[in-house]
CSV table of C-alpha atoms in Angstrom, one decimal:
chain,number,residue,atom,x,y,z
A,25,MET,CA,61.9,118.0,129.9
A,26,SER,CA,60.7,115.3,127.5
A,27,ASP,CA,62.5,112.2,126.8
A,28,PRO,CA,64.7,112.2,123.7
A,29,SER,CA,63.2,110.5,120.7
A,30,ARG,CA,64.7,107.5,119.0
A,31,ARG,CA,65.8,109.7,116.1
A,32,ASP,CA,67.6,112.1,118.5
A,33,LEU,CA,69.4,109.2,120.0
A,34,LEU,CA,70.3,107.8,116.6
A,35,SER,CA,71.6,111.1,115.4
A,36,GLY,CA,73.9,111.4,118.4
A,37,LEU,CA,75.1,107.8,117.9
A,38,LEU,CA,75.9,108.4,114.3
A,39,ALA,CA,77.7,111.7,115.1
A,40,ALA,CA,79.8,110.0,117.7
A,41,ALA,CA,80.7,107.1,115.5
A,42,GLY,CA,81.5,109.4,112.6
A,43,TRP,CA,83.8,111.5,114.9
A,44,ARG,CA,85.7,108.3,115.9
A,45,ALA,CA,86.0,107.1,112.3
A,46,THR,CA,87.2,110.4,110.9
A,47,THR,CA,89.5,111.7,113.7
A,48,GLY,CA,92.6,110.4,111.9
A,49,ALA,CA,91.6,112.1,108.7
A,50,ALA,CA,91.0,115.4,110.4
A,51,ASP,CA,94.3,115.2,112.2
A,52,ALA,CA,96.0,114.5,108.8
A,53,ALA,CA,94.3,117.5,107.3
A,54,ARG,CA,95.5,119.8,110.1
A,55,ARG,CA,99.0,118.6,109.5
A,56,GLY,CA,98.8,119.4,105.8
A,57,PRO,CA,100.2,117.4,102.9
A,58,GLN,CA,103.0,115.1,103.7
A,59,GLN,CA,105.6,116.6,101.4
A,60,SER,CA,109.1,115.1,101.6
A,61,ALA,CA,111.6,117.4,103.3
A,62,VAL,CA,113.7,117.6,100.1
A,63,PRO,CA,111.9,116.2,97.1
A,64,ASP,CA,114.1,114.9,94.3
A,65,THR,CA,111.6,116.0,91.6
A,66,VAL,CA,109.1,118.9,91.7
A,67,VAL,CA,106.3,118.7,89.1
A,68,THR,CA,104.6,121.9,87.8
A,69,THR,CA,103.5,120.9,84.3
A,70,THR,CA,101.8,117.9,82.7
A,71,GLU,CA,104.9,117.2,80.6
A,72,GLN,CA,107.1,117.1,83.7
A,73,LEU,CA,104.6,114.8,85.4
A,74,HIS,CA,104.7,112.3,82.5
A,75,ARG,CA,108.5,112.5,82.4
A,76,ALA,CA,108.9,112.0,86.1
A,77,PHE,CA,106.8,108.8,86.2
A,78,ARG,CA,108.4,107.4,83.0
A,79,ASN,CA,111.9,107.8,84.6
A,80,LEU,CA,111.5,107.0,88.2
A,81,SER,CA,114.6,105.9,90.1
A,82,PRO,CA,114.6,103.7,93.2
A,83,GLY,CA,114.1,105.8,96.4
A,84,GLU,CA,112.9,108.9,94.5
A,85,ASN,CA,110.6,111.4,96.1
A,86,VAL,CA,108.2,113.2,93.8
A,87,TRP,CA,106.3,116.3,94.8
A,88,ILE,CA,103.3,117.2,92.5
A,89,SER,CA,102.7,120.9,93.0
A,90,ASP,CA,99.2,122.4,92.7
A,91,GLU,CA,100.7,125.0,90.4
A,92,GLY,CA,99.8,123.1,87.3
A,93,ALA,CA,96.6,121.5,88.5
A,94,PRO,CA,94.6,119.9,87.0
A,95,TYR,CA,97.3,117.9,85.2
A,96,ARG,CA,95.5,116.6,82.1
A,97,THR,CA,97.2,113.3,81.7
A,98,THR,CA,97.2,111.1,78.5
A,99,GLU,CA,98.6,108.0,80.1
A,100,TRP,CA,98.6,106.0,83.3
A,101,LEU,CA,101.2,107.2,85.9
A,102,ASP,CA,103.1,104.0,86.7
A,103,VAL,CA,105.4,103.2,89.7
A,104,ASP,CA,107.5,100.0,89.1
A,105,VAL,CA,110.6,100.6,91.2
A,106,ASP,CA,111.2,100.3,94.9
A,107,GLY,CA,111.1,103.0,97.6
A,108,VAL,CA,109.2,105.7,95.7
A,109,THR,CA,107.2,108.4,97.5
A,110,VAL,CA,104.7,110.5,95.6
A,111,ASP,CA,103.3,113.5,97.5
A,112,GLY,CA,100.6,115.9,96.6
A,113,PRO,CA,99.0,119.0,98.1
A,114,SER,CA,95.6,117.3,98.8
A,115,VAL,CA,93.9,119.1,95.8
A,116,ARG,CA,91.0,117.0,94.6
A,117,ARG,CA,91.5,117.9,90.9
A,118,LEU,CA,95.2,117.4,90.9
A,119,VAL,CA,95.3,114.7,88.2
A,120,MET,CA,92.6,114.5,85.6
A,121,PRO,CA,92.7,112.5,82.3
A,122,ALA,CA,92.6,114.5,79.1
A,123,ASP,CA,89.6,114.0,76.7
A,124,GLY,CA,90.0,110.8,74.8
A,125,ALA,CA,92.7,109.4,77.1
A,126,ASN,CA,92.5,105.6,77.7
A,127,ALA,CA,94.0,106.0,81.2
A,128,GLY,CA,93.1,106.2,84.9
A,129,GLY,CA,95.3,107.5,87.7
A,130,ILE,CA,98.3,105.9,89.4
A,131,ARG,CA,99.3,102.2,89.1
A,132,VAL,CA,101.8,100.6,91.4
A,133,GLY,CA,103.6,97.4,90.3
A,134,HIS,CA,101.9,97.2,86.9
A,135,ASP,CA,104.8,96.2,84.8
A,136,SER,CA,107.2,94.8,87.4
A,137,HIS,CA,107.1,94.0,91.1
A,138,CYS,CA,108.0,96.8,93.5
A,139,GLU,CA,108.1,97.4,97.3
A,140,ASN,CA,108.0,100.3,99.8
A,141,VAL,CA,105.9,102.8,97.8
A,142,GLU,CA,103.9,105.6,99.3
A,143,ILE,CA,101.2,107.7,97.6
A,144,ARG,CA,100.0,110.6,99.7
A,145,GLY,CA,97.8,113.6,99.2
A,146,VAL,CA,97.1,113.0,95.5
A,147,GLY,CA,93.6,113.9,94.1
A,148,TYR,CA,92.4,112.0,91.1
A,149,HIS,CA,89.3,113.3,89.2
A,150,GLY,CA,88.2,111.1,86.3
A,151,ASN,CA,86.7,112.3,83.1
A,152,PRO,CA,83.8,110.0,82.2
A,153,GLY,CA,82.2,112.6,79.9
A,154,GLY,CA,85.4,112.9,77.8
A,155,GLN,CA,86.9,109.3,77.9
A,156,ARG,CA,86.3,106.7,75.3
A,157,ALA,CA,83.4,104.3,75.8
A,158,SER,CA,85.7,101.3,75.0
A,159,ALA,CA,88.0,102.2,77.9
A,160,LYS,CA,87.2,100.0,80.9
A,161,ARG,CA,88.3,99.9,84.6
A,162,LEU,CA,90.0,103.2,84.7
A,163,HIS,CA,90.5,103.2,88.4
A,164,GLY,CA,91.9,106.0,90.4
A,165,PHE,CA,94.7,104.0,92.2
A,166,VAL,CA,95.8,100.5,91.4
A,167,VAL,CA,98.1,98.3,93.4
A,168,ARG,CA,98.9,95.2,91.4
A,169,ASP,CA,102.2,93.3,91.9
A,170,ALA,CA,103.6,95.1,94.9
A,171,SER,CA,104.2,94.9,98.7
A,172,GLU,CA,104.6,97.3,101.6
A,173,ILE,CA,102.4,99.9,100.0
A,174,LEU,CA,100.7,103.0,101.6
A,175,LEU,CA,97.9,104.9,100.0
A,176,ALA,CA,97.1,107.7,102.5
A,177,GLY,CA,95.1,111.0,102.3
A,178,ASN,CA,94.3,110.7,98.6
A,179,SER,CA,90.9,111.5,97.0
A,180,VAL,CA,89.1,109.8,94.0
A,181,THR,CA,86.0,110.7,92.1
A,182,ARG,CA,84.2,110.3,88.8
A,183,THR,CA,86.1,107.2,87.6
A,184,HIS,CA,85.3,105.8,84.1
A,185,PRO,CA,83.2,104.0,83.1
A,186,TYR,CA,80.7,105.7,85.3
A,187,HIS,CA,78.1,103.5,87.0
A,188,GLU,CA,79.0,100.3,85.2
A,189,HIS,CA,79.0,97.0,87.0
A,190,ASN,CA,82.3,95.0,87.0
A,191,SER,CA,83.9,97.0,84.2
A,192,GLY,CA,83.4,100.4,85.7
A,193,GLY,CA,86.1,102.6,87.3
A,194,SER,CA,86.6,101.9,91.0
A,195,GLY,CA,88.2,104.3,93.4
A,196,ILE,CA,91.0,102.0,94.6
A,197,SER,CA,91.8,98.5,93.4
A,198,VAL,CA,94.2,96.2,95.2
A,199,GLU,CA,94.8,93.2,93.1
A,200,ARG,CA,95.7,89.6,93.8
A,201,ARG,CA,99.5,89.8,93.8
A,202,ALA,CA,99.6,92.7,96.2
A,203,THR,CA,100.6,92.1,99.8
A,204,ASP,CA,101.0,94.3,102.9
A,205,VAL,CA,98.9,97.2,101.7
A,206,ARG,CA,97.5,100.0,103.9
A,207,VAL,CA,94.7,102.1,102.5
A,208,VAL,CA,94.2,104.9,105.1
A,209,ASN,CA,92.3,108.1,105.4
A,210,ASN,CA,91.3,108.4,101.8
A,211,TYR,CA,88.2,110.1,100.4
A,212,VAL,CA,86.4,108.1,97.7
A,213,TYR,CA,83.2,109.6,96.4
A,214,ASP,CA,80.9,109.5,93.4
A,215,VAL,CA,82.9,106.8,91.6
A,216,GLY,CA,82.0,104.6,88.6
A,217,ASP,CA,81.8,101.2,90.3
A,218,ARG,CA,83.2,100.1,93.7
A,219,GLY,CA,84.8,102.4,96.2
A,220,ILE,CA,87.7,100.1,97.2
A,221,GLN,CA,88.1,96.5,95.9
A,222,LEU,CA,90.5,94.0,97.3
A,223,ALA,CA,92.1,90.8,96.1
A,224,GLY,CA,95.5,90.7,97.8
A,225,ASP,CA,96.8,89.5,101.1
A,226,ARG,CA,97.3,91.4,104.4
A,227,ILE,CA,95.4,94.6,103.7
A,228,ALA,CA,94.3,97.3,106.1
A,229,VAL,CA,91.4,99.6,105.0
A,230,VAL,CA,91.2,102.1,107.9
A,231,GLY,CA,89.6,105.5,108.4
A,232,ASN,CA,88.5,106.1,104.9
A,233,THR,CA,85.3,108.0,103.8
A,234,LEU,CA,83.4,106.3,100.9
A,235,VAL,CA,80.2,108.0,99.9
A,236,ASN,CA,77.8,108.3,97.0
A,237,GLY,CA,79.3,105.4,95.0
A,238,PHE,CA,77.6,102.7,93.0
A,239,ASP,CA,78.4,99.0,93.9
A,240,HIS,CA,80.1,97.9,97.2
A,241,ALA,CA,81.8,100.6,99.1
A,242,VAL,CA,84.5,98.1,100.1
A,243,ALA,CA,84.5,94.8,98.1
A,244,LEU,CA,86.5,91.9,99.5
A,245,ASP,CA,86.9,90.5,96.0
A,246,ALA,CA,88.1,91.8,92.7
A,247,TRP,CA,86.6,90.2,89.6
A,248,VAL,CA,89.3,91.2,87.2
A,249,PRO,CA,91.8,89.7,86.8
A,250,ASN,CA,91.0,86.1,87.7
A,251,GLU,CA,88.2,86.7,90.2
A,252,ARG,CA,90.0,86.5,93.5
A,253,HIS,CA,89.1,87.2,97.1
A,254,ALA,CA,91.4,89.1,99.5
A,255,ARG,CA,92.8,87.4,102.5
A,256,ASN,CA,93.7,88.7,106.0
A,257,VAL,CA,91.8,92.0,105.7
A,258,THR,CA,90.9,94.6,108.3
A,259,VAL,CA,88.1,97.0,107.4
A,260,ARG,CA,88.0,99.3,110.4
A,261,GLY,CA,86.8,102.8,111.3
A,262,ASN,CA,85.5,103.8,107.9
A,263,VAL,CA,82.5,106.0,107.1
A,264,MET,CA,80.4,104.5,104.2
A,265,GLY,CA,77.1,105.2,102.6
A,266,GLY,CA,75.1,106.1,99.5
A,267,ASN,CA,76.0,103.2,97.2
A,268,PRO,CA,72.6,101.9,96.0
A,269,GLU,CA,73.8,98.9,93.9
A,270,GLY,CA,75.9,97.2,96.6
A,271,ALA,CA,76.6,96.5,100.3
A,272,LEU,CA,78.8,98.7,102.4
A,273,VAL,CA,81.2,95.8,102.8
A,274,GLY,CA,80.6,92.9,100.4
A,275,ALA,CA,82.1,89.7,99.0
A,276,SER,CA,79.9,88.3,96.3
A,277,GLY,CA,82.0,86.4,93.8
A,278,GLY,CA,85.5,85.3,93.0
A,279,ARG,CA,87.6,82.2,92.9
A,280,GLN,CA,89.3,81.0,96.0
A,281,LYS,CA,92.8,80.4,97.2
A,282,PRO,CA,93.4,78.0,100.1
A,283,ASN,CA,92.6,79.5,103.5
A,284,ALA,CA,90.6,82.3,102.0
A,285,GLY,CA,89.0,84.7,104.4
A,286,PHE,CA,90.2,86.1,107.8
A,287,PHE,CA,88.1,89.3,107.6
A,288,ASP,CA,87.8,91.8,110.4
A,289,ILE,CA,85.0,94.3,109.7
A,290,SER,CA,84.8,96.4,112.8
A,291,ASN,CA,83.8,99.9,114.1
A,292,ASN,CA,82.5,101.2,110.8
A,293,LEU,CA,79.7,103.7,110.3
A,294,GLY,CA,77.1,103.1,107.6
A,295,PHE,CA,74.3,105.3,106.4
A,296,GLY,CA,72.2,106.3,103.4
A,297,GLU,CA,71.1,104.2,100.5
A,298,HIS,CA,72.7,100.7,100.3
A,299,LYS,CA,71.8,97.1,100.3
A,300,SER,CA,73.4,95.6,103.5
A,301,LEU,CA,76.0,96.7,106.0
A,302,CYS,CA,77.8,93.4,105.2
A,303,LEU,CA,77.0,90.9,102.6
A,304,VAL,CA,78.9,87.6,102.0
A,305,GLY,CA,77.2,85.5,99.4
A,306,PHE,CA,77.2,83.1,96.5
A,307,GLY,CA,79.5,80.1,96.0
A,308,GLN,CA,82.4,80.7,98.3
A,309,ALA,CA,84.4,79.0,101.0
A,310,LEU,CA,85.7,81.3,103.7
A,311,ARG,CA,86.8,81.2,107.3
A,312,GLY,CA,87.7,83.5,110.2
A,313,ILE,CA,85.1,86.3,109.7
A,314,GLN,CA,84.4,88.9,112.4
A,315,ILE,CA,81.8,91.6,112.1
A,316,ALA,CA,81.8,93.6,115.3
A,317,GLY,CA,81.0,97.0,116.7
A,318,ASN,CA,79.5,98.5,113.5
A,319,VAL,CA,76.7,101.1,113.5
A,320,SER,CA,74.5,101.4,110.4
A,321,VAL,CA,71.2,102.8,109.3
A,322,GLN,CA,69.5,102.1,106.0
A,323,SER,CA,67.5,104.8,104.3
A,324,ASP,CA,66.0,102.9,101.4
A,325,LYS,CA,63.4,100.2,101.8
A,326,GLU,CA,64.6,97.3,99.6
A,327,LYS,CA,64.4,94.1,101.5
A,328,PHE,CA,68.0,93.4,102.3
A,329,SER,CA,69.3,92.3,105.6
A,330,GLY,CA,71.7,94.4,107.7
A,331,ILE,CA,74.2,91.5,107.9
A,332,SER,CA,73.7,88.6,105.5
A,333,LEU,CA,75.8,85.5,105.2
A,334,GLU,CA,74.4,83.3,102.4
A,335,ILE,CA,77.5,81.3,101.5
A,336,GLU,CA,78.4,77.8,100.3
A,337,ARG,CA,80.7,77.3,103.2
A,338,ALA,CA,82.1,79.4,106.1
A,339,GLU,CA,83.4,78.6,109.5
A,340,ASP,CA,84.6,80.5,112.6
A,341,VAL,CA,82.2,83.4,112.2
A,342,THR,CA,81.6,86.0,114.8
A,343,ILE,CA,78.8,88.7,114.7
A,344,ARG,CA,78.8,90.8,117.8
A,345,ASP,CA,78.1,94.3,119.2
A,346,ASN,CA,76.6,95.7,116.0
A,347,ASP,CA,73.7,98.3,116.0
A,348,LEU,CA,71.5,98.0,113.0
A,349,TYR,CA,68.6,100.4,112.2
A,350,ASP,CA,65.7,100.3,109.7
A,351,TYR,CA,66.8,97.5,107.4
A,352,ALA,CA,63.8,96.5,105.4
A,353,GLY,CA,64.8,92.8,105.4
A,354,ARG,CA,66.1,90.9,108.4
A,355,GLY,CA,68.5,92.5,110.9
A,356,ILE,CA,70.9,89.6,110.8
A,357,PHE,CA,70.7,86.5,108.6
A,358,VAL,CA,73.0,83.4,108.9
A,359,GLY,CA,72.3,80.9,106.2
A,360,GLY,CA,73.2,77.3,105.4
A,361,GLY,CA,76.8,76.4,105.0
A,362,VAL,CA,77.9,78.4,108.0
A,363,GLU,CA,79.3,76.5,111.0
A,364,ASP,CA,81.0,77.3,114.2
A,365,PHE,CA,79.4,80.8,114.6
A,366,SER,CA,78.2,83.2,117.2
A,367,VAL,CA,75.7,86.0,117.1
A,368,THR,CA,75.9,87.9,120.4
A,369,ASP,CA,75.2,91.3,121.9
A,370,ASN,CA,73.8,92.9,118.8
A,371,ALA,CA,70.9,95.4,118.7
A,372,VAL,CA,68.4,95.5,115.8
A,373,TYR,CA,65.9,98.3,115.5
A,374,ASP,CA,62.8,98.4,113.3
A,375,ALA,CA,63.8,95.6,110.9
A,376,GLY,CA,61.2,94.9,108.2
A,377,GLN,CA,61.4,91.2,108.9
A,378,ALA,CA,62.9,89.0,111.7
A,379,GLY,CA,65.5,90.6,113.9
A,380,VAL,CA,67.8,87.6,113.8
A,381,ARG,CA,67.3,84.5,111.6
A,382,VAL,CA,69.5,81.4,111.4
A,383,ALA,CA,68.5,78.9,108.7
A,384,GLY,CA,70.6,75.9,107.9
A,385,ALA,CA,73.7,77.0,109.8
A,386,THR,CA,75.2,74.6,112.4
A,387,ASP,CA,77.3,74.5,115.5
A,388,GLY,CA,76.6,78.0,116.8
A,389,VAL,CA,75.2,80.2,119.5
A,390,VAL,CA,72.7,83.2,119.4
A,391,LEU,CA,73.0,85.0,122.7
A,392,ASN,CA,72.0,88.4,124.4
A,393,ASN,CA,70.8,90.2,121.3
A,394,TYR,CA,68.2,93.0,121.5
A,395,VAL,CA,65.5,93.3,118.9
A,396,ASP,CA,63.1,96.2,118.9
A,397,GLY,CA,60.2,96.8,116.5
A,398,ALA,CA,60.8,94.0,114.0
A,399,ALA,CA,57.8,94.1,111.6
A,400,GLY,CA,57.9,90.5,110.4
A,401,ARG,CA,58.2,89.1,113.9
A,402,ALA,CA,58.4,90.8,117.3
A,403,SER,CA,61.2,88.4,118.4
A,404,SER,CA,64.3,87.4,116.6
A,405,SER,CA,64.1,83.8,115.3
A,406,THR,CA,66.1,80.8,114.5
A,407,THR,CA,64.6,78.4,112.0
A,408,PRO,CA,66.3,75.1,111.2
A,409,GLY,CA,66.9,74.5,107.6
A,410,PRO,CA,67.1,71.1,105.9
A,411,SER,CA,70.8,70.6,106.9
A,412,GLN,CA,70.7,72.2,110.3
A,413,SER,CA,71.7,70.0,113.1
A,414,ALA,CA,71.0,70.2,116.8
A,415,GLY,CA,74.1,72.3,117.4
A,416,THR,CA,72.7,75.8,117.4
A,417,ALA,CA,71.8,77.1,120.9
A,418,CYS,CA,70.0,80.4,121.6
A,419,ALA,CA,69.5,82.1,124.9
A,420,GLY,CA,69.3,85.3,126.8
A,421,SER,CA,68.1,87.5,123.9
A,422,ALA,CA,65.1,89.9,124.1
A,423,ALA,CA,62.7,91.3,121.7
A,424,ARG,CA,60.0,94.0,121.8
A,425,ALA,CA,57.5,95.2,119.2
A,426,SER,CA,57.1,98.9,119.0
A,427,SER,CA,55.9,101.6,116.6
A,428,ARG,CA,58.4,103.8,114.8
A,429,GLY,CA,59.3,107.0,116.6
A,430,THR,CA,58.4,105.7,120.1
A,431,PRO,CA,60.8,107.3,122.7
A,432,ARG,CA,63.2,104.9,124.2
A,433,THR,CA,66.3,104.8,126.3
A,434,SER,CA,69.7,104.0,124.8
A,435,ARG,CA,70.7,100.3,124.6
A,436,ALA,CA,73.3,100.8,127.2
A,437,THR,CA,70.6,101.2,129.9
A,438,LYS,CA,68.5,98.2,128.8
A,439,SER,CA,68.6,94.7,129.8
A,440,PRO,CA,66.6,91.7,128.6
A,441,THR,CA,64.7,91.6,131.9
A,442,THR,CA,63.3,95.1,131.4
A,443,THR,CA,61.6,94.3,128.1
A,444,SER,CA,58.7,92.3,127.0
A,445,ARG,CA,60.7,89.1,127.0
A,446,SER,CA,60.4,86.5,124.3
A,447,SER,CA,62.8,83.8,123.1
A,448,ALA,CA,65.4,84.7,120.5
A,449,CYS,CA,65.0,81.3,118.9
A,450,ALA,CA,62.0,79.4,117.7
A,451,PRO,CA,61.6,76.0,119.5
A,452,SER,CA,63.8,73.4,117.8
A,453,ARG,CA,66.0,70.5,118.6
A,454,ALA,CA,68.8,73.0,119.2
A,455,ALA,CA,68.1,72.9,122.9
A,456,THR,CA,69.4,69.4,123.3
A,457,PRO,CA,73.2,68.7,123.1
A,458,THR,CA,74.3,65.7,121.1
A,459,ARG,CA,77.3,63.3,120.8
A,460,GLY,CA,76.6,61.9,124.2
A,461,ARG,CA,78.2,64.8,126.1
A,462,ARG,CA,76.3,67.0,128.6
A,463,ARG,CA,77.3,70.6,128.8
A,464,PRO,CA,77.3,72.4,132.1
A,465,ALA,CA,74.0,74.1,133.0
A,466,SER,CA,75.6,77.5,132.7
A,467,SER,CA,76.7,77.0,129.1
A,468,SER,CA,74.4,78.1,126.2
A,469,ARG,CA,76.5,76.6,123.5
A,470,THR,CA,76.1,73.1,122.1
A,471,ARG,CA,77.8,71.2,119.3
A,472,ALA,CA,76.4,68.9,116.7
């Protein structure tokens, strides 16, 4: 029997990762909509829907039946009181704005602060062909000034304006005064701008499917209002792909609060057309970034890196255990302004340029990475920039040049010693520790 091809192995890997990421969503679907045992309000007409949201009481449970779907709304559905639960039957066209309506879907904490709100099983379908051109940012779900919020099992599509940067309709928007928000097992597809954008504090984005969007699938910043980044964010176990104008996970603007950052981007599956798996760029100051255990393949050939950190300042950065396929730029790029970083145990296949490149970053380690088939350079590389000190050490990585489609074993059976070995770092001063301290011979890490 012939050895499996690289594409066969990749297909199996993507299928396994997709199964892991979507198991929770499948379980939720089997359980059915999470209707409250005894709803206080049952909605069957658009008039009842508007009236229910205008007159919500603390602790009220609202069930939106599929009997009147799609509900052609003429205004936002606002939740501004504590303890509200809104359940739907997981119908994708449950709520849809009427022609000419200057409204999106559901807003939580828009007019006043509220807590302990759950929105589950509600489908929002925008109406970009029938809504006014002057109406902007008509997102599917918005969490503004609220805490302890759950958005679970909802769906969003066709938000208005459609395919418009920064003022387009995103699927879910968590804004800067929001805290303790869980965005779990939602399906966001074919939206007008970003899939999910975040600017609050303590946010979990877990097990969602975000496909065929426009800009970032998950944005760690929200440009309106006041251009803020999120803090203390987990983006884990999501399936993302097909957003040609952005990264799968990106932070590319926004003003900072103190101690911005603390991002965990782990165990996600990426595919299709997009720029980078993870892009952190422009004039920002962040700390505590982990990018780990992700699997991603790029289908277009624009020269973007799989993981790219081009940032004014970042510290405490970990990039580990990621599998990156077919990125036309570099596999992993760590630029100037980054300090106290590690790039370890990653695998980069068929990158268009270098597998791993570090330029200008300081006080870091590049260790045990596997690079196969990089077109720009057979090995990964570390090139000191103008501000790079002697504090970046590289060891134990391996690289191999190969043609596309060559059969190969899985990474789990490989070790650097079985490949055509070359250094993961270009020769530089980084091999010599400074500050007068000698590291033990077993250590590959040095500090400037």
